Amino acid sequence: MLSIKNLQVSVEDKPILKGLNLEVKAGEIHAIMGPNGSGKSTLAHVLSGREGYRVDAGTAYYKGLNLLEMAPEIRAREGMFLAFQYPIEIPGVNNTSFLKKALNEIRKHNGEEELDAIDFLSLIKKQMNLVEMKENLLRRPVNQGFSGGEKKRNEILQMAVLNPTLAILDETDSGLDIDALRIVAGGVNKLRSADNAFVVITHYQRLLDYIVPDFVHVLSDGQIIKSGTKELALELEERGYDWLVDKAETQA
Amino acid sequence: MAQQTNNFSNWISQQIEADTTFTLSDAVRSPSRSRLAEGIFPTRKDEEWRYTPLGQILESSPDMDSRSAVTPEFINKLKDAMPQAHTLVFINGQYSENFSDNQTHLENAGLRISRFSQLNSTQLQMVEETILNAALTDDNIFQHITLGLAQNGLFIELAQNVDTQTTLHIIHISSAQGDTSFTNPVQVVRCGENSHLKMVEQFTSLGQAAVITVPASYIQMDKGAGLVHYKIGIENNETNHVSNTSVRVAESGTYQSHQYLLGSKLTRSNLEVSFTGPDGHAVLRGIYLGDENQHLDMRTYMDHAHPHCSSDQHFRGILNGHARGVFNGMVLVRKDAQKTDAQQTNKNLLLSRDARVDTKPQLEIFADDVKCAHGATIGELDPDALFYLQSRGIGKKDAALMLTRAFAAEISQEIELISLQDYLQDKIAASLNEIVNASI
Ligand SMILES: Nc1ncnc2c1ncn2[C@@H]1O[C@H](COP(=O)(O)OP(=O)(O)OP(=O)(O)O)[C@@H](O)[C@H]1O
Ligand SMILES: [Mg+2]
């Protein structure tokens, strides 16, 4: 589904990703862990098409499409979704009408009929129960005045409504209390199917108790320096990153 | 200011010489006429006028030879904005009996609307007193043009304790063809004690001929009165519009102003509000939306002379192309105006490299126990917000449109008359749609 080869990306002439490889197949959940500043969010942003990044080398294909040449909205319409590490506030844009517009753009792209207000409302009500979000948040402008946890839940609500094929969750667990964590993980698990895939960026092994990954990767200094199964996460929790980073440096 | 001879001041002198039929007495007209006789117009060297290009006005010798016929369809479209309102229509400054609503039932409701030519002597006295009381701090030449050449005008009187459910919709249409035309509508509003009124002033044009519009409004609100005052300018690209509005709010009065400058070559709107007693409230809102070479100039002067009054201003500008916006807002808190709460916000969105805005929020405080704040921002569309919307599948143009509309909607959603809110939001959306489609 997603195939990244030797991806090298710089920001303002500073190399951030330094030859990253990643293969994600339908039905899989991949966790990416790694120290602060190692390039995890950069990877998520480049994959979703944010401006300001220069691709110096490498390729990224999604469903056989050359991802790096596509406008961000086309990537989204093709089923990609990024849950932002820091969801921004958009004053004046109503949460519900924004999400309805987004869903209908995606449906149009896929040759499906647009949902009218009534059908959309029943869909969104259903998905709100999934993430146990308060209804009044729907009537507010996107994320405006939301607490940190509410913003993260709103990301998951959007994901649940847009039902992506490939979802990248960038530290969606940070800032969530234990209950919220369980709810967010429950949302992911309900959406999970043989046809979609998740890339879950996190610092905490705890999340992976709820969302059980098929693979765990360690991203350090712009490269994946180790991949393994969920046991790797436990080991990282115990030993930190130093032993891996030192090893990678000696190898280099 | 410097003496200059220009076509426009010559034309004004001719009008004064030719005239015989002014309603207003010399007490009101003389000061204005002396000012006009000096023929002094501000230049770009005058601090208050350095951003405002008056060239096109000063080169004009207005002359209205022909006009297009105003059709009922044209009027009805304007009435759609306020289907329930009581409508008064002025075409090229002349009252239109045909298109205006019948007035009698309003008089029964305690609302009396008269043209200056219909005033009895008591009313005339009230009109003149209101005008004289309402001397503008900004003693600009344009209010003298309005008064010095005033042949007629509108007097709106609201009796005390009357809470009118009807909204007044005052429509000014210019329908000139060919040469530049000129209108100078004068409007005097008196709201009696504890009376409440909503009124919408709308300036519009039929056709593309150049127009100089120089309106002045003098509003006096007695104790406890409430007025919601909308001003909408959607005029053609050849219109130069310089307006002066003076509002006096007595004890416990509430004045709300919502100004929408959505079309013209140049608009300069000067709004002065002063409290003449304690516990008054003023809410001033406005949007200026400009494209191409438009110049939109929004000025407010908020005078707090009495304690326990509040004023809350929020103005937003959206500028594209080579358009230029100006916000100049003065809040004056005088020595006795303790417990004043004065807020002033100006936010601007520049959609093109060549658009520009000059913002000058000013606060002068001479009382010590007050709560005052002001601030101004100038920015572009937030790339992070654009990306957020795009990352959800919304195309870049649609995303830009959503964000610009949202920027304006934060002001327009405060319009309580829903049909008017819809009308204005549609107008704004249509302009933004054009802008975004052309620029992204
Ligand atoms: N716009 C930018 N300008 C300059 N440097 C940037 C920019 N964006 C990212 N960087 C740098 O790129 C590096 C990687 O940042 P990134 O946000 O991808 O890290 P991360 O792995 O997500 O870290 P964290 O765990 O703290 O979220 C950092 O050193 C960061 O400072
Ligand atoms: Mg990050």
XYZ file of C-alpha atoms and ligand atoms in Angstrom:
724
model
C 0.000 0.000 0.000
C 2.796 2.378 0.948
C 6.295 1.967 -0.324
C 9.004 4.427 0.661
C 12.488 4.023 -0.725
C 15.618 5.937 0.232
C 13.603 9.060 1.097
C 15.819 12.083 1.706
C 14.171 15.308 2.731
C 15.522 18.626 3.900
C 13.989 21.672 5.502
C 15.605 25.020 4.822
C 18.678 23.220 3.471
C 18.980 21.131 6.585
C 18.748 17.390 5.873
C 16.134 15.779 8.130
C 15.260 12.463 6.521
C 18.397 10.717 5.362
C 17.425 7.713 3.311
C 14.309 6.270 4.860
C 12.758 2.974 3.772
C 9.345 1.712 4.793
C 6.897 -0.821 3.384
C 3.340 -0.918 4.657
C 0.828 -3.484 3.427
C -2.947 -3.497 3.698
C -4.181 -4.789 7.037
C -0.984 -3.851 8.891
C -0.305 -1.547 11.782
C 3.170 -0.047 11.977
C 4.460 1.852 14.976
C 7.222 4.381 14.587
C 9.143 5.392 17.673
C 12.245 7.478 18.040
C 13.871 10.352 19.898
C 12.605 13.934 19.686
C 13.674 15.670 16.534
C 14.497 12.443 14.703
C 12.117 13.260 11.825
C 8.893 11.415 12.632
C 6.576 14.375 12.066
C 8.605 15.395 9.047
C 7.895 12.007 7.523
C 4.185 12.362 8.277
C 4.085 15.845 6.762
C 5.992 14.933 3.632
C 3.680 11.996 3.058
C 0.624 14.207 3.346
C 2.034 16.942 1.133
C 2.805 19.859 3.380
C 4.821 22.638 1.760
C 8.255 23.665 2.965
C 9.975 20.323 2.570
C 12.440 19.579 -0.182
C 12.693 16.018 -1.396
C 16.349 15.495 -2.340
C 16.122 11.851 -3.281
C 14.000 8.752 -3.037
C 10.445 7.773 -3.837
C 7.145 7.243 -2.064
C 4.373 5.280 -3.719
C 0.899 4.858 -2.315
C -1.463 2.409 -3.981
C 0.901 2.590 -6.936
C 0.548 6.401 -7.153
C 3.581 8.642 -7.036
C 2.695 10.321 -3.792
C 5.293 13.071 -3.929
C 3.770 14.535 -7.075
C 0.230 14.764 -5.751
C -1.507 17.792 -4.229
C -2.339 17.281 -0.550
C -6.081 17.249 -1.204
C -5.701 14.526 -3.842
C -3.750 12.370 -1.420
C -6.576 12.807 1.080
C -9.201 11.974 -1.519
C -7.248 8.852 -2.386
C -7.670 7.750 1.210
C -4.705 9.140 3.116
C -5.220 10.730 6.493
C -2.879 12.443 8.914
C -3.855 12.929 12.533
C -1.737 15.942 13.405
C 0.601 16.056 16.369
C -0.491 19.645 16.901
C -3.968 20.155 15.385
C -4.427 23.843 14.645
C -7.385 26.034 15.445
C -9.352 27.471 12.538
C -11.502 30.345 13.764
C -14.749 30.925 11.956
C -14.848 27.556 10.191
C -17.548 25.389 11.705
C -16.392 21.911 12.682
C -19.402 20.137 11.202
C -19.601 21.945 7.887
C -15.858 21.571 7.439
C -16.066 17.828 7.947
C -19.105 17.497 5.700
C -17.312 19.369 2.944
C -14.230 17.163 3.377
C -16.225 13.951 3.265
C -18.162 15.044 0.198
C -14.997 16.063 -1.645
C -13.641 12.585 -1.012
C -16.900 10.929 -2.053
C -17.071 13.027 -5.219
C -13.522 12.033 -6.097
C -14.489 8.400 -5.745
C -17.602 8.746 -7.858
C -19.910 8.413 -4.875
C -22.950 10.543 -4.239
C -22.536 13.426 -1.829
C -24.215 13.062 1.541
C -26.973 15.483 2.375
C -27.182 17.202 5.735
C -29.408 14.542 7.293
C -27.345 11.534 6.249
C -24.181 13.313 7.271
C -25.562 14.114 10.700
C -26.516 10.547 11.383
C -23.053 9.400 10.292
C -21.300 11.917 12.469
C -23.481 11.126 15.487
C -22.552 7.484 15.167
C -18.850 8.209 14.931
C -18.991 10.662 17.790
C -20.184 7.904 20.044
C -17.190 5.914 18.922
C -14.792 8.568 20.219
C -17.140 9.692 23.005
C -16.901 13.310 21.989
C -19.204 15.964 23.349
C -21.759 17.134 20.841
C -21.237 20.836 21.492
C -17.730 20.550 20.038
C -19.324 19.952 16.660
C -20.963 23.333 16.667
C -17.757 25.157 17.475
C -15.140 26.367 15.006
C -12.555 23.703 14.168
C -10.491 23.032 17.321
C -11.015 26.560 18.593
C -10.706 26.629 22.335
C -10.597 22.817 22.441
C -8.475 21.305 25.192
C -5.427 19.320 24.115
C -7.292 16.047 24.545
C -10.384 17.329 22.746
C -8.270 18.299 19.757
C -6.851 14.796 19.575
C -10.298 13.269 19.812
C -11.446 15.580 17.068
C -8.663 14.211 14.867
C -9.880 10.683 15.522
C -13.469 11.736 14.874
C -12.406 13.112 11.511
C -10.586 9.898 10.806
C -13.651 7.860 11.719
C -15.873 9.942 9.433
C -13.481 10.062 6.489
C -12.635 6.356 6.865
C -9.180 6.460 5.272
C -7.249 3.634 3.648
C -3.963 4.744 5.159
C -3.964 6.701 8.411
C -0.878 8.230 9.955
C -1.323 9.071 13.620
C 1.323 11.492 14.823
C 1.510 11.222 18.608
C -2.232 11.104 18.930
C -1.714 9.608 22.384
C 0.323 12.525 23.747
C -1.745 14.652 26.077
C -4.503 12.080 26.469
C -5.625 10.791 29.841
C -5.930 7.043 30.306
C -9.642 6.939 29.465
C -9.182 9.030 26.349
C -6.299 6.840 25.316
C -8.488 3.766 25.563
C -11.237 5.488 23.575
C -8.899 6.635 20.824
C -7.334 3.189 20.599
C -10.797 1.657 20.549
C -11.653 3.897 17.610
C -8.612 2.749 15.683
C -9.348 -0.888 16.432
C -12.933 -0.567 15.224
C -11.812 1.038 11.969
C -9.061 -1.455 11.423
C -9.682 -3.896 8.574
C -7.900 -6.069 6.059
C -8.124 -3.239 3.513
C -6.608 -0.384 5.453
C -3.395 0.330 7.283
C -2.138 2.523 10.119
C 1.172 4.147 10.840
C 1.208 5.077 14.503
C 3.885 7.479 15.695
C 4.288 7.389 19.452
C 6.712 7.805 22.306
C 4.906 5.447 24.633
C 4.779 1.720 24.664
C 1.518 2.117 26.615
C -0.459 2.963 23.459
C 0.751 -0.225 21.852
C -0.967 -2.237 24.578
C -4.202 -0.997 23.089
C -3.278 -0.742 19.427
C -1.215 -3.824 18.848
C 1.258 -3.196 16.025
C 2.496 -5.731 13.548
C 5.815 -3.898 13.275
C 7.733 -1.436 15.374
C 10.375 0.800 13.778
C 12.908 3.045 15.391
C 13.529 6.303 13.557
C 16.706 8.049 14.540
C 18.437 10.931 12.834
C 16.361 10.573 9.688
C 16.715 6.842 9.215
C 14.974 3.717 10.404
C 17.731 2.084 12.372
C 15.834 -0.907 13.657
C 12.608 -2.718 12.927
C 10.999 -5.482 14.901
C 7.746 -6.676 16.409
C 5.878 -5.307 19.395
C 8.503 -6.747 21.739
C 10.905 -4.106 20.421
C 8.690 -1.440 21.942
C 8.944 -3.109 25.334
C 12.672 -3.240 25.031
C 12.820 0.463 24.090
C 10.672 1.267 27.088
C 13.231 -0.428 29.305
C 16.492 0.569 27.686
C 15.763 3.854 25.861
C 17.289 4.623 22.484
C 20.960 5.039 23.356
C 22.005 1.433 22.813
C 20.479 1.502 19.325
C 21.751 4.916 18.386
C 25.310 4.040 19.487
C 25.139 0.840 17.476
C 23.889 2.694 14.399
C 26.723 5.170 14.706
C 29.349 2.472 14.954
C 27.848 0.824 11.905
C 27.851 4.045 9.932
C -4.440 72.350 3.979
C -3.754 74.485 0.993
C -5.852 76.632 -1.238
C -6.209 75.128 -4.659
C -8.513 75.815 -7.474
C -9.932 72.688 -8.887
C -12.921 71.761 -10.981
C -14.829 70.498 -8.016
C -14.479 73.583 -5.831
C -15.403 75.777 -8.803
C -18.439 73.650 -9.320
C -19.383 73.983 -5.645
C -19.160 77.793 -5.864
C -21.435 77.779 -8.863
C -23.975 75.653 -7.014
C -23.993 78.030 -4.085
C -24.493 81.062 -6.329
C -27.217 79.420 -8.356
C -29.150 78.113 -5.415
C -32.293 79.608 -3.946
C -34.162 76.780 -2.324
C -32.404 75.450 0.727
C -34.496 74.276 3.634
C -31.919 74.704 6.330
C -31.507 78.122 7.893
C -28.428 80.281 7.715
C -27.423 79.253 11.219
C -26.688 75.808 9.874
C -25.582 76.722 6.406
C -23.412 79.768 6.925
C -20.481 78.081 8.634
C -20.458 75.447 5.958
C -20.714 78.006 3.196
C -17.855 80.039 4.563
C -15.771 76.906 4.618
C -16.766 76.134 1.059
C -16.029 79.693 -0.034
C -12.438 79.176 1.075
C -12.336 76.316 -1.386
C -9.764 74.497 0.679
C -9.431 70.819 0.150
C -7.080 68.531 1.995
C -4.017 67.360 0.142
C -1.791 64.349 0.596
C 0.353 66.530 2.855
C -2.387 66.603 5.486
C -1.727 63.830 7.949
C -5.382 62.825 8.129
C -5.692 62.642 4.365
C -2.358 61.405 3.231
C -3.641 57.965 2.316
C -6.866 59.086 0.686
C -6.623 59.827 -3.044
C -9.073 62.660 -3.729
C -7.828 63.352 -7.235
C -10.784 61.955 -9.068
C -13.227 63.968 -6.962
C -11.309 67.209 -7.347
C -11.177 66.887 -11.115
C -14.926 66.480 -11.386
C -17.563 69.011 -12.380
C -20.645 66.965 -11.700
C -23.481 67.276 -14.154
C -26.365 64.960 -14.375
C -27.797 65.013 -17.874
C -29.181 61.557 -18.307
C -30.068 58.680 -16.099
C -31.089 55.081 -16.488
C -34.587 54.072 -15.577
C -34.782 52.272 -12.251
C -36.927 49.189 -12.697
C -39.093 47.479 -10.089
C -36.933 44.364 -10.564
C -33.858 46.290 -9.524
C -35.615 47.603 -6.429
C -37.063 44.240 -5.538
C -33.655 42.641 -5.523
C -32.526 45.217 -3.013
C -35.648 44.729 -0.952
C -34.919 41.017 -0.781
C -32.238 41.782 1.757
C -34.922 43.076 4.090
C -38.286 41.701 3.001
C -40.098 42.783 6.189
C -38.660 46.266 6.286
C -40.254 49.597 5.650
C -38.430 50.843 2.586
C -37.558 54.385 1.552
C -35.984 54.808 -1.837
C -33.933 57.763 -3.020
C -32.831 57.891 -6.627
C -30.008 60.296 -7.344
C -30.866 62.019 -4.111
C -34.550 62.439 -4.950
C -37.194 60.708 -2.893
C -39.073 58.145 -4.946
C -42.757 58.106 -4.068
C -43.228 55.147 -6.384
C -40.776 52.773 -4.852
C -41.041 53.800 -1.210
C -43.493 52.260 1.207
C -46.520 54.181 2.356
C -45.733 55.964 5.579
C -48.926 56.473 7.526
C -48.942 53.302 9.600
C -45.469 54.123 10.857
C -46.613 57.403 12.277
C -49.184 55.502 14.285
C -46.380 53.303 15.541
C -44.548 56.315 16.911
C -42.092 56.526 14.064
C -42.313 59.605 11.919
C -40.388 60.018 8.725
C -40.309 63.376 6.988
C -38.393 64.946 4.203
C -36.965 68.342 5.051
C -39.424 69.981 2.672
C -42.273 68.645 4.821
C -40.972 69.804 8.193
C -43.056 72.061 10.413
C -41.214 74.722 12.332
C -40.809 72.647 15.517
C -39.348 69.812 13.530
C -37.066 72.097 11.589
C -35.802 73.452 14.845
C -35.116 69.928 16.090
C -33.294 69.060 12.903
C -31.088 72.107 13.068
C -30.433 71.700 16.751
C -29.390 68.093 16.185
C -27.043 69.078 13.401
C -25.507 71.921 15.379
C -25.061 69.737 18.469
C -23.362 67.074 16.494
C -20.389 69.039 15.290
C -17.770 66.564 14.155
C -14.344 66.574 15.747
C -13.020 65.895 12.310
C -14.175 69.151 10.776
C -13.605 67.909 7.266
C -14.723 69.769 4.171
C -17.028 67.008 3.057
C -19.592 67.494 5.792
C -19.666 71.153 4.781
C -20.305 70.127 1.217
C -23.182 68.000 2.401
C -24.696 70.748 4.544
C -23.780 73.751 2.426
C -25.447 72.273 -0.633
C -28.250 70.479 1.182
C -31.503 71.007 -0.641
C -33.394 68.308 1.110
C -32.928 65.605 3.650
C -34.562 62.994 5.744
C -35.714 63.390 9.323
C -36.468 60.252 11.298
C -38.148 60.769 14.646
C -38.908 58.066 17.104
C -41.228 58.910 19.982
C -40.238 57.944 23.492
C -40.838 54.387 24.716
C -41.522 53.173 21.198
C -39.952 49.857 20.344
C -40.389 49.610 16.591
C -40.579 46.083 15.309
C -40.280 47.344 11.772
C -36.831 47.872 10.347
C -36.224 50.947 8.244
C -34.501 50.249 4.969
C -33.213 53.382 3.307
C -31.955 52.770 -0.191
C -29.871 55.301 -2.106
C -29.506 54.544 -5.788
C -27.462 56.476 -8.267
C -28.548 55.834 -11.801
C -26.575 58.436 -13.716
C -25.336 57.794 -17.210
C -22.498 59.608 -18.877
C -21.083 62.452 -16.793
C -20.158 62.361 -13.154
C -23.111 62.930 -10.866
C -23.308 64.167 -7.310
C -25.516 63.395 -4.313
C -25.339 64.679 -0.766
C -28.057 63.042 1.301
C -28.524 64.500 4.771
C -30.123 62.402 7.423
C -31.131 63.388 10.912
C -32.287 60.795 13.428
C -33.790 61.515 16.843
C -34.535 58.592 19.109
C -36.725 59.515 22.058
C -36.228 58.193 25.570
C -36.211 54.402 25.792
C -37.125 54.022 22.141
C -35.639 51.325 19.937
C -35.028 51.276 16.213
C -33.191 49.290 13.590
C -32.254 50.940 10.348
C -30.353 49.904 7.266
C -28.790 52.471 4.979
C -27.808 51.064 1.639
C -25.881 52.816 -1.104
C -25.915 51.282 -4.525
C -25.561 52.185 -8.171
C -27.293 51.281 -11.376
C -24.872 51.459 -14.259
C -21.221 52.368 -14.388
C -21.190 56.169 -14.477
C -19.001 58.046 -12.022
C -20.714 59.288 -8.880
C -19.648 61.463 -5.988
C -21.651 60.561 -2.926
C -21.253 62.748 0.129
C -23.755 61.718 2.783
C -23.972 62.952 6.331
C -25.949 61.524 9.231
C -26.650 63.244 12.518
C -28.022 60.976 15.159
C -29.140 61.897 18.622
C -30.273 59.263 21.073
C -32.061 60.251 24.256
C -31.810 58.490 27.582
C -32.112 54.712 27.361
C -32.623 54.667 23.602
C -31.306 51.871 21.413
C -30.364 52.094 17.762
C -28.955 49.419 15.512
C -27.557 51.119 12.460
C -26.392 49.253 9.388
C -24.587 50.936 6.558
C -23.964 49.033 3.359
C -21.965 50.392 0.455
C -22.073 48.334 -2.717
C -21.477 50.929 -5.411
C -19.883 50.770 -8.828
C -16.147 51.054 -9.435
C -16.412 54.728 -10.387
C -18.049 55.895 -7.206
C -16.260 58.134 -4.744
C -18.041 58.059 -1.439
C -17.087 60.208 1.536
C -19.475 59.997 4.447
C -19.707 61.570 7.873
C -21.767 60.162 10.687
C -22.090 61.750 14.072
C -23.835 59.968 16.917
C -24.611 61.272 20.373
C -25.637 58.727 22.952
C -27.314 59.933 26.138
C -27.365 58.151 29.494
C -27.903 54.369 29.245
C -28.272 54.500 25.502
C -26.991 51.746 23.230
C -25.733 52.418 19.754
C -24.690 49.648 17.386
C -23.098 50.302 14.043
C -22.396 47.699 11.373
C -20.672 49.022 8.290
C -20.036 47.000 5.159
C -17.860 48.658 2.545
C -18.115 46.176 -0.282
C -17.848 48.231 -3.433
C -16.774 51.636 -4.816
C -13.701 53.252 -6.269
C -13.084 55.063 -3.015
C -14.954 55.104 0.241
C -14.024 57.076 3.267
C -16.346 56.528 6.162
C -15.997 58.751 9.144
C -17.960 57.684 12.217
C -17.921 59.668 15.430
C -19.721 58.498 18.527
C -19.849 60.420 21.762
C -21.472 59.639 25.052
C -23.369 62.566 26.512
C -24.222 60.762 29.759
C -23.114 57.779 31.855
C -23.809 54.063 31.294
C -23.904 54.240 27.520
C -22.802 51.442 25.228
C -21.478 51.462 21.713
C -20.737 48.481 19.519
C -19.001 49.289 16.259
C -18.428 46.629 13.646
C -17.271 46.802 10.082
C -15.876 45.019 7.095
C -14.049 46.566 4.178
C -13.465 44.330 1.209
C -11.443 45.675 -1.709
C -9.944 44.473 -4.950
C -8.119 46.001 -7.928
C -7.509 49.717 -7.273
C -10.157 50.305 -4.663
C -9.487 52.486 -1.684
C -11.444 51.830 1.501
C -10.961 54.042 4.447
C -12.649 53.375 7.760
C -12.417 55.966 10.476
C -13.878 55.962 13.948
C -13.717 58.479 16.746
C -15.025 57.191 20.051
C -15.439 59.909 22.653
C -15.833 58.812 26.274
C -16.652 61.874 28.349
C -18.826 60.220 31.016
C -18.295 57.364 33.466
C -19.412 53.750 33.179
C -19.679 53.676 29.407
C -18.407 50.888 27.208
C -17.391 50.800 23.610
C -16.408 47.757 21.648
C -15.001 48.068 18.143
C -14.041 45.314 15.760
C -13.221 46.043 12.139
C -11.854 43.669 9.550
C -10.375 44.303 6.151
C -9.799 41.959 3.220
C -7.703 43.432 0.434
C -6.698 41.951 -2.896
C -5.099 43.207 -6.112
C -3.739 46.717 -5.636
C -6.487 47.621 -3.209
C -5.713 49.744 -0.218
C -7.403 49.785 3.137
C -7.103 52.243 5.969
C -8.294 51.839 9.496
C -7.926 54.833 11.724
C -9.624 54.565 15.051
C -9.348 56.971 17.935
C -10.617 56.206 21.399
C -10.595 59.209 23.664
C -11.239 58.650 27.363
C -11.666 61.997 29.076
C -10.816 62.802 32.666
C -14.280 62.171 34.082
C -14.903 58.979 32.183
C -14.015 56.615 35.036
C -14.884 52.919 34.716
C -14.750 53.184 30.983
C -14.428 49.904 29.145
C -13.126 50.537 25.633
C -11.992 47.808 23.278
C -10.793 48.207 19.745
C -9.652 45.519 17.342
C -8.648 45.766 13.704
C -7.650 42.696 11.712
C -6.616 42.660 8.092
C -6.146 39.934 5.573
C -4.003 40.697 2.541
C -4.607 38.320 -0.342
C -2.079 39.733 -2.785
C 1.402 41.094 -2.726
C 0.320 44.544 -3.920
C -2.615 44.992 -1.582
C -1.899 47.145 1.395
C -3.431 48.401 4.558
C -2.527 51.166 6.937
C -3.899 50.700 10.387
C -3.714 53.192 13.159
C -5.569 52.315 16.327
C -5.204 55.131 18.834
C -5.994 55.370 22.485
C -5.821 58.529 24.548
C -6.677 58.096 28.204
C -7.036 60.847 30.772
C -8.988 58.883 33.407
C -7.210 56.495 35.756
C -9.762 53.784 36.505
C -10.488 52.348 33.081
C -10.219 49.131 31.129
C -8.976 49.789 27.623
C -7.322 47.654 25.029
C -6.620 47.941 21.384
C -4.800 45.956 18.788
C -4.312 45.533 15.097
C -3.051 42.728 12.920
C -2.173 42.418 9.261
C -1.694 38.960 7.862
C -1.994 36.620 4.952
C -3.959 33.406 4.719
C -2.518 31.038 7.289
C -0.612 28.342 5.352
C -1.031 25.900 8.237
C -4.799 26.338 8.169
C -4.817 25.933 4.384
C -2.812 22.739 4.682
C -5.039 21.397 7.422
C -8.106 21.785 5.202
C -6.306 20.374 2.164
C -5.108 17.405 4.148
C -8.759 16.534 4.661
C -9.528 16.524 0.947
C -10.624 20.123 0.446
C -9.088 21.723 -2.658
C -6.815 24.717 -2.287
C -9.283 27.216 -3.757
C -12.126 25.949 -1.636
C -9.868 25.998 1.397
C -8.832 29.594 0.705
C -12.450 30.540 0.197
C -13.488 28.864 3.442
C -10.800 30.712 5.368
C -11.502 34.143 3.868
C -15.233 33.717 4.318
C -14.658 32.625 7.871
C -12.533 35.690 8.468
C -15.419 37.912 7.391
C -18.084 35.760 9.020
C -16.635 36.392 12.434
C -17.949 39.921 11.995
C -21.033 39.345 9.861
C -22.431 36.627 12.107
C -23.166 39.360 14.610
C -25.842 40.813 12.335
C -29.065 40.018 14.079
C -31.328 40.576 11.078
C -30.938 37.156 9.520
C -32.090 38.049 6.007
C -29.588 40.877 5.985
C -26.854 38.648 7.333
C -27.538 36.151 4.531
C -27.619 38.905 1.934
C -24.292 40.343 3.029
C -22.604 36.992 3.477
C -23.700 36.072 -0.056
C -22.310 39.343 -1.410
C -19.050 38.815 0.429
C -18.857 35.199 -0.702
C -19.448 36.212 -4.327
C -16.646 38.785 -4.226
C -14.292 36.401 -2.464
C -15.147 33.669 -4.910
C -14.099 35.919 -7.757
C -10.933 36.965 -5.980
C -9.901 33.446 -5.018
C -10.677 32.042 -8.461
C -8.566 34.696 -10.114
C -5.652 34.543 -7.728
C -5.060 30.915 -6.790
N 10.173 24.318 9.448
C 11.325 23.881 10.000
N 12.407 24.684 10.011
C 13.580 24.263 10.553
N 13.734 23.054 11.125
C 12.696 22.223 11.147
C 11.427 22.598 10.594
N 10.576 21.565 10.749
C 11.282 20.602 11.379
N 12.542 20.989 11.615
C 13.576 20.224 12.306
O 13.570 18.916 11.804
C 13.887 17.990 12.822
C 12.852 16.897 12.864
O 11.648 17.429 13.338
P 10.332 16.536 13.514
O 9.240 17.429 13.917
O 10.136 15.697 12.310
O 10.765 15.609 14.743
P 9.936 14.505 15.504
O 10.654 13.234 15.328
O 8.526 14.505 15.089
O 10.101 14.993 16.998
P 9.059 14.936 18.245
O 9.184 13.571 18.839
O 9.589 15.956 19.185
O 7.694 15.245 17.750
C 13.990 18.807 14.100
O 15.357 19.029 14.360
C 13.287 20.079 13.772
O 13.812 21.148 14.515
Mg 6.761 15.034 15.983
